[in-house]
Amino acid sequence: MPMLPEDLVDLIHDLRRRLDRVSLAAGTRPALTMVTNPLTVADAGRISVRDATDAELAALGSIGVNQDGSQQQGVLIRREDGTLALGLYGAGDGRQTLSARDRAGNVVLADDASGGGLARPYIPIPLYPAPTAVTSAEWTRVLQGGMYLQHPRIAVGVWVQADPGTTVEARVRLLAADGTAVQLGPVVTATGAAFTEEVTAVHGGAAYDWSSLYVEGRIAAGSGKAAVGVLYAEGRQS
């Protein structure tokens, strides 16, 4: 074997050490299925999830072109049958909405693109009977209704009115799980006046249980006319 210059031998040893370090680093780096640092997708990039037939099920990033020619960034999630289930996108005019669709393509939930708030579904506006006359000193049921408990709290706008010298009281009661009626919030009282007071209280029932709500009134003092009614009733968040 021919003699090699000493500096060349040192160079070979140095290259071997570097190669060993590279091999060691390659063996200890995270798997390609794990991202330990922020992942940036730029320049109209798009993250796409596809099934075995190469059909796209989900897309994150560039999903189209805006009216000004720029790339629209959004999210599209499809069912296995290809129908759009959830999307964050717009018509290209800079106003995007978040919407959920059924299999027929109908929007079942969406925010409004113009002024904010809810676009779908259309929420009914319940109309309540005019205030009911109260003539007894005993608690008299004025209004009642059944509902599923979908919020932890209930809010009722109770309207009360009484002639001068007459006091009227109103209360909101809920049918508890054990069949008893419990009062929600304070008693609303009016003497010779008319006003609305909101009664808001935690009902304590289990979510999605069926229950009934009652509004009752009575004359606490005097002999004049009095009435009790409701302007609104709704669930509230905690």
mmCIF file of C-alpha atoms in Angstrom:
data_model
loop_
_atom_site.group_PDB
_atom_site.id
_atom_site.type_symbol
_atom_site.label_atom_id
_atom_site.label_comp_id
_atom_site.label_asym_id
_atom_site.label_seq_id
_atom_site.Cartn_x
_atom_site.Cartn_y
_atom_site.Cartn_z
ATOM 1 C CA MET A 1 0.000 0.000 0.000
ATOM 2 C CA PRO A 2 1.489 3.279 -1.010
ATOM 3 C CA MET A 3 2.330 5.779 1.688
ATOM 4 C CA LEU A 4 -0.235 8.602 2.019
ATOM 5 C CA PRO A 5 0.604 12.075 3.165
ATOM 6 C CA GLU A 6 -0.153 12.547 6.817
ATOM 7 C CA ASP A 7 -2.502 15.460 6.162
ATOM 8 C CA LEU A 8 -4.517 13.297 3.728
ATOM 9 C CA VAL A 9 -4.914 10.577 6.387
ATOM 10 C CA ASP A 10 -6.111 13.188 8.840
ATOM 11 C CA LEU A 11 -8.592 14.449 6.238
ATOM 12 C CA ILE A 12 -10.002 10.934 5.716
ATOM 13 C CA HIS A 13 -10.411 10.466 9.478
ATOM 14 C CA ASP A 14 -12.160 13.823 9.726
ATOM 15 C CA LEU A 15 -14.552 12.896 6.905
ATOM 16 C CA ARG A 16 -15.338 9.603 8.658
ATOM 17 C CA ARG A 17 -16.131 11.421 11.897
ATOM 18 C CA ARG A 18 -18.445 13.827 10.068
ATOM 19 C CA LEU A 19 -20.169 10.953 8.303
ATOM 20 C CA ASP A 20 -20.726 9.228 11.650
ATOM 21 C CA ARG A 21 -22.279 12.388 13.092
ATOM 22 C CA VAL A 22 -24.605 12.739 10.098
ATOM 23 C CA SER A 23 -25.674 9.103 10.412
ATOM 24 C CA LEU A 24 -26.329 9.543 14.129
ATOM 25 C CA ALA A 25 -28.390 12.723 13.550
ATOM 26 C CA ALA A 26 -30.456 11.010 10.846
ATOM 27 C CA GLY A 27 -31.276 8.195 13.243
ATOM 28 C CA THR A 28 -32.446 10.484 16.042
ATOM 29 C CA ARG A 29 -34.485 13.060 14.073
ATOM 30 C CA PRO A 30 -38.321 12.967 14.502
ATOM 31 C CA ALA A 31 -40.359 10.774 12.180
ATOM 32 C CA LEU A 32 -41.796 12.400 9.085
ATOM 33 C CA THR A 33 -45.278 11.954 10.595
ATOM 34 C CA MET A 34 -44.411 14.424 13.375
ATOM 35 C CA VAL A 35 -43.963 18.188 13.000
ATOM 36 C CA THR A 36 -42.180 19.734 15.977
ATOM 37 C CA ASN A 37 -41.928 23.272 14.556
ATOM 38 C CA PRO A 38 -44.468 25.582 12.872
ATOM 39 C CA LEU A 39 -45.354 24.415 9.365
ATOM 40 C CA THR A 40 -45.653 27.249 6.850
ATOM 41 C CA VAL A 41 -47.453 26.857 3.524
ATOM 42 C CA ALA A 42 -46.897 29.909 1.346
ATOM 43 C CA ASP A 43 -47.069 31.073 -2.276
ATOM 44 C CA ALA A 44 -50.616 29.785 -2.881
ATOM 45 C CA GLY A 45 -49.746 26.448 -1.268
ATOM 46 C CA ARG A 46 -52.363 23.956 -0.187
ATOM 47 C CA ILE A 47 -52.483 21.061 2.251
ATOM 48 C CA SER A 48 -54.647 18.314 0.753
ATOM 49 C CA VAL A 49 -56.044 15.121 2.298
ATOM 50 C CA ARG A 50 -57.002 12.492 -0.292
ATOM 51 C CA ASP A 51 -58.532 9.040 -0.195
ATOM 52 C CA ALA A 52 -57.382 5.875 -1.961
ATOM 53 C CA THR A 53 -58.990 7.051 -5.226
ATOM 54 C CA ASP A 54 -57.106 10.370 -5.058
ATOM 55 C CA ALA A 55 -60.340 12.266 -4.374
ATOM 56 C CA GLU A 56 -59.772 15.282 -2.125
ATOM 57 C CA LEU A 57 -61.509 15.064 1.254
ATOM 58 C CA ALA A 58 -59.991 18.134 2.939
ATOM 59 C CA ALA A 59 -58.094 21.205 1.793
ATOM 60 C CA LEU A 60 -56.369 23.927 3.784
ATOM 61 C CA GLY A 61 -54.757 26.908 2.075
ATOM 62 C CA SER A 62 -55.362 28.144 -1.449
ATOM 63 C CA ILE A 63 -58.861 27.136 -2.552
ATOM 64 C CA GLY A 64 -59.494 29.543 -5.425
ATOM 65 C CA VAL A 65 -58.983 33.012 -6.843
ATOM 66 C CA ASN A 66 -60.437 36.248 -5.494
ATOM 67 C CA GLN A 67 -61.966 38.900 -7.712
ATOM 68 C CA ASP A 68 -58.784 40.961 -7.501
ATOM 69 C CA GLY A 69 -56.739 38.016 -8.780
ATOM 70 C CA SER A 70 -55.209 37.077 -5.427
ATOM 71 C CA GLN A 71 -55.360 33.568 -4.048
ATOM 72 C CA GLN A 72 -58.242 32.907 -1.671
ATOM 73 C CA GLN A 73 -57.187 31.115 1.513
ATOM 74 C CA GLY A 74 -59.761 28.890 3.179
ATOM 75 C CA VAL A 75 -60.811 25.457 4.381
ATOM 76 C CA LEU A 76 -62.912 22.778 2.653
ATOM 77 C CA ILE A 77 -63.938 19.493 4.291
ATOM 78 C CA ARG A 78 -65.859 16.875 2.311
ATOM 79 C CA ARG A 79 -67.577 13.608 3.136
ATOM 80 C CA GLU A 80 -66.358 10.344 1.702
ATOM 81 C CA ASP A 81 -69.044 10.631 -0.990
ATOM 82 C CA GLY A 82 -67.545 13.956 -2.105
ATOM 83 C CA THR A 83 -70.277 16.253 -0.807
ATOM 84 C CA LEU A 84 -69.115 19.409 0.943
ATOM 85 C CA ALA A 85 -69.704 19.188 4.720
ATOM 86 C CA LEU A 86 -67.879 22.231 6.125
ATOM 87 C CA GLY A 87 -66.233 25.203 4.492
ATOM 88 C CA LEU A 88 -64.630 28.543 5.171
ATOM 89 C CA TYR A 89 -64.728 30.389 1.871
ATOM 90 C CA GLY A 90 -66.388 33.223 -0.024
ATOM 91 C CA ALA A 91 -67.408 34.488 -3.436
ATOM 92 C CA GLY A 92 -64.005 36.067 -3.956
ATOM 93 C CA ASP A 93 -65.088 39.531 -2.792
ATOM 94 C CA GLY A 94 -63.168 39.379 0.491
ATOM 95 C CA ARG A 95 -66.167 38.298 2.567
ATOM 96 C CA GLN A 96 -65.836 34.719 3.743
ATOM 97 C CA THR A 97 -68.354 32.722 5.754
ATOM 98 C CA LEU A 98 -68.146 29.545 7.778
ATOM 99 C CA SER A 99 -70.906 27.148 6.727
ATOM 100 C CA ALA A 100 -72.031 23.577 7.278
ATOM 101 C CA ARG A 101 -74.042 21.786 4.584
ATOM 102 C CA ASP A 102 -76.149 18.664 4.395
ATOM 103 C CA ARG A 103 -75.663 15.981 1.746
ATOM 104 C CA ALA A 104 -78.035 17.779 -0.610
ATOM 105 C CA GLY A 105 -75.889 20.913 -0.474
ATOM 106 C CA ASN A 106 -78.264 22.962 1.661
ATOM 107 C CA VAL A 107 -76.693 25.346 4.166
ATOM 108 C CA VAL A 108 -77.830 24.279 7.637
ATOM 109 C CA LEU A 109 -75.516 26.542 9.678
ATOM 110 C CA ALA A 110 -73.658 29.687 8.621
ATOM 111 C CA ASP A 111 -72.672 33.155 9.752
ATOM 112 C CA ASP A 112 -73.856 36.187 7.787
ATOM 113 C CA ALA A 113 -71.451 37.566 5.190
ATOM 114 C CA SER A 114 -72.661 41.164 5.374
ATOM 115 C CA GLY A 115 -73.236 42.394 8.887
ATOM 116 C CA GLY A 116 -72.202 39.459 11.027
ATOM 117 C CA GLY A 117 -74.458 37.361 13.165
ATOM 118 C CA LEU A 118 -76.311 34.250 12.041
ATOM 119 C CA ALA A 119 -77.301 33.522 8.442
ATOM 120 C CA ARG A 120 -78.752 30.029 8.854
ATOM 121 C CA PRO A 121 -80.753 28.514 10.362
ATOM 122 C CA TYR A 122 -83.640 30.953 10.476
ATOM 123 C CA ILE A 123 -84.595 31.240 14.147
ATOM 124 C CA PRO A 124 -88.342 31.615 14.803
ATOM 125 C CA ILE A 125 -89.449 34.686 16.725
ATOM 126 C CA PRO A 126 -92.118 33.498 19.164
ATOM 127 C CA LEU A 127 -95.030 35.829 19.745
ATOM 128 C CA TYR A 128 -96.656 35.728 23.167
ATOM 129 C CA PRO A 129 -100.271 36.414 24.139
ATOM 130 C CA ALA A 130 -101.131 39.870 25.380
ATOM 131 C CA PRO A 131 -100.796 40.310 29.158
ATOM 132 C CA THR A 132 -103.430 38.305 31.000
ATOM 133 C CA ALA A 133 -105.624 39.881 33.650
ATOM 134 C CA VAL A 134 -104.937 38.724 37.203
ATOM 135 C CA THR A 135 -107.888 38.930 39.584
ATOM 136 C CA SER A 136 -107.091 36.507 42.410
ATOM 137 C CA ALA A 137 -104.904 36.642 45.492
ATOM 138 C CA GLU A 138 -103.940 33.042 44.727
ATOM 139 C CA TRP A 139 -101.177 32.232 42.292
ATOM 140 C CA THR A 140 -102.752 31.876 38.846
ATOM 141 C CA ARG A 141 -100.979 30.347 35.856
ATOM 142 C CA VAL A 142 -100.819 32.927 33.081
ATOM 143 C CA LEU A 143 -98.515 31.281 30.525
ATOM 144 C CA GLN A 144 -96.841 27.923 30.129
ATOM 145 C CA GLY A 145 -94.711 26.113 27.590
ATOM 146 C CA GLY A 146 -92.579 23.004 27.137
ATOM 147 C CA MET A 147 -88.997 22.891 25.919
ATOM 148 C CA TYR A 148 -85.792 20.878 25.860
ATOM 149 C CA LEU A 149 -83.176 22.289 28.248
ATOM 150 C CA GLN A 150 -80.412 23.219 25.815
ATOM 151 C CA HIS A 151 -78.798 26.069 27.787
ATOM 152 C CA PRO A 152 -77.728 26.137 31.438
ATOM 153 C CA ARG A 153 -79.744 29.284 32.150
ATOM 154 C CA ILE A 154 -83.208 30.558 31.274
ATOM 155 C CA ALA A 155 -84.128 34.224 30.799
ATOM 156 C CA VAL A 156 -87.713 35.483 30.820
ATOM 157 C CA GLY A 157 -88.837 39.050 30.255
ATOM 158 C CA VAL A 158 -91.780 39.348 32.667
ATOM 159 C CA TRP A 159 -94.230 42.215 32.082
ATOM 160 C CA VAL A 160 -96.331 43.363 35.047
ATOM 161 C CA GLN A 161 -98.935 46.116 35.390
ATOM 162 C CA ALA A 162 -101.227 47.255 38.194
ATOM 163 C CA ASP A 163 -103.615 50.131 38.837
ATOM 164 C CA PRO A 164 -102.758 52.738 41.477
ATOM 165 C CA GLY A 165 -103.158 51.319 44.944
ATOM 166 C CA THR A 166 -102.883 47.761 43.632
ATOM 167 C CA THR A 167 -99.849 45.487 43.832
ATOM 168 C CA VAL A 168 -99.337 42.589 41.450
ATOM 169 C CA GLU A 169 -96.727 39.850 41.718
ATOM 170 C CA ALA A 170 -95.383 37.467 39.083
ATOM 171 C CA ARG A 171 -93.030 34.519 39.265
ATOM 172 C CA VAL A 172 -91.374 32.077 36.860
ATOM 173 C CA ARG A 173 -91.471 28.396 37.744
ATOM 174 C CA LEU A 174 -89.855 25.337 36.182
ATOM 175 C CA LEU A 175 -90.949 21.732 36.363
ATOM 176 C CA ALA A 176 -88.024 19.903 37.980
ATOM 177 C CA ALA A 177 -86.934 16.348 37.176
ATOM 178 C CA ASP A 178 -88.746 14.987 40.250
ATOM 179 C CA GLY A 179 -92.043 16.524 39.109
ATOM 180 C CA THR A 180 -92.062 19.447 41.515
ATOM 181 C CA ALA A 181 -92.232 23.081 40.394
ATOM 182 C CA VAL A 182 -89.303 25.270 41.453
ATOM 183 C CA GLN A 183 -89.109 29.043 41.245
ATOM 184 C CA LEU A 184 -86.518 30.669 39.000
ATOM 185 C CA GLY A 185 -85.198 34.018 40.151
ATOM 186 C CA PRO A 186 -87.061 36.577 42.253
ATOM 187 C CA VAL A 187 -90.713 37.559 42.324
ATOM 188 C CA VAL A 188 -91.467 40.524 40.053
ATOM 189 C CA THR A 189 -93.650 43.174 41.741
ATOM 190 C CA ALA A 190 -95.444 46.278 40.486
ATOM 191 C CA THR A 191 -97.660 48.763 42.332
ATOM 192 C CA GLY A 192 -99.569 51.298 40.267
ATOM 193 C CA ALA A 193 -97.132 50.957 37.376
ATOM 194 C CA ALA A 194 -96.185 48.889 34.344
ATOM 195 C CA PHE A 195 -92.709 47.662 33.513
ATOM 196 C CA THR A 196 -90.679 44.682 32.350
ATOM 197 C CA GLU A 197 -88.107 42.879 34.464
ATOM 198 C CA GLU A 198 -85.824 40.115 33.233
ATOM 199 C CA VAL A 199 -85.710 37.007 35.363
ATOM 200 C CA THR A 200 -82.532 35.033 34.635
ATOM 201 C CA ALA A 201 -81.571 31.933 36.571
ATOM 202 C CA VAL A 202 -79.756 28.610 36.370
ATOM 203 C CA HIS A 203 -82.412 25.916 36.017
ATOM 204 C CA GLY A 204 -80.274 23.046 37.358
ATOM 205 C CA GLY A 205 -81.748 20.457 34.998
ATOM 206 C CA ALA A 206 -79.832 18.058 32.789
ATOM 207 C CA ALA A 207 -79.037 19.104 29.229
ATOM 208 C CA TYR A 208 -81.660 18.031 26.659
ATOM 209 C CA ASP A 209 -84.174 16.906 29.270
ATOM 210 C CA TRP A 210 -87.785 17.856 28.527
ATOM 211 C CA SER A 211 -89.281 20.335 30.964
ATOM 212 C CA SER A 212 -92.066 22.871 31.320
ATOM 213 C CA LEU A 213 -91.938 26.558 32.158
ATOM 214 C CA TYR A 214 -94.739 28.446 33.916
ATOM 215 C CA VAL A 215 -95.444 32.113 34.565
ATOM 216 C CA GLU A 216 -97.868 32.827 37.391
ATOM 217 C CA GLY A 217 -99.375 35.998 38.831
ATOM 218 C CA ARG A 218 -101.456 37.157 41.737
ATOM 219 C CA ILE A 219 -102.772 40.315 43.357
ATOM 220 C CA ALA A 220 -100.824 40.911 46.544
ATOM 221 C CA ALA A 221 -102.720 44.046 47.655
ATOM 222 C CA GLY A 222 -105.535 46.343 46.542
ATOM 223 C CA SER A 223 -108.609 45.770 44.435
ATOM 224 C CA GLY A 224 -107.707 47.427 41.131
ATOM 225 C CA LYS A 225 -106.903 45.829 37.816
ATOM 226 C CA ALA A 226 -103.642 44.003 37.241
ATOM 227 C CA ALA A 227 -102.042 41.945 34.485
ATOM 228 C CA VAL A 228 -99.019 39.712 33.893
ATOM 229 C CA GLY A 229 -97.382 38.777 30.596
ATOM 230 C CA VAL A 230 -94.134 37.714 28.929
ATOM 231 C CA LEU A 231 -92.238 39.608 26.246
ATOM 232 C CA TYR A 232 -89.568 36.970 25.618
ATOM 233 C CA ALA A 233 -88.227 33.688 26.940
ATOM 234 C CA GLU A 234 -84.954 32.092 25.861
ATOM 235 C CA GLY A 235 -82.022 29.964 26.921
ATOM 236 C CA ARG A 236 -78.795 31.661 27.904
ATOM 237 C CA GLN A 237 -75.196 30.583 28.189
ATOM 238 C CA SER A 238 -73.521 30.185 31.580
#
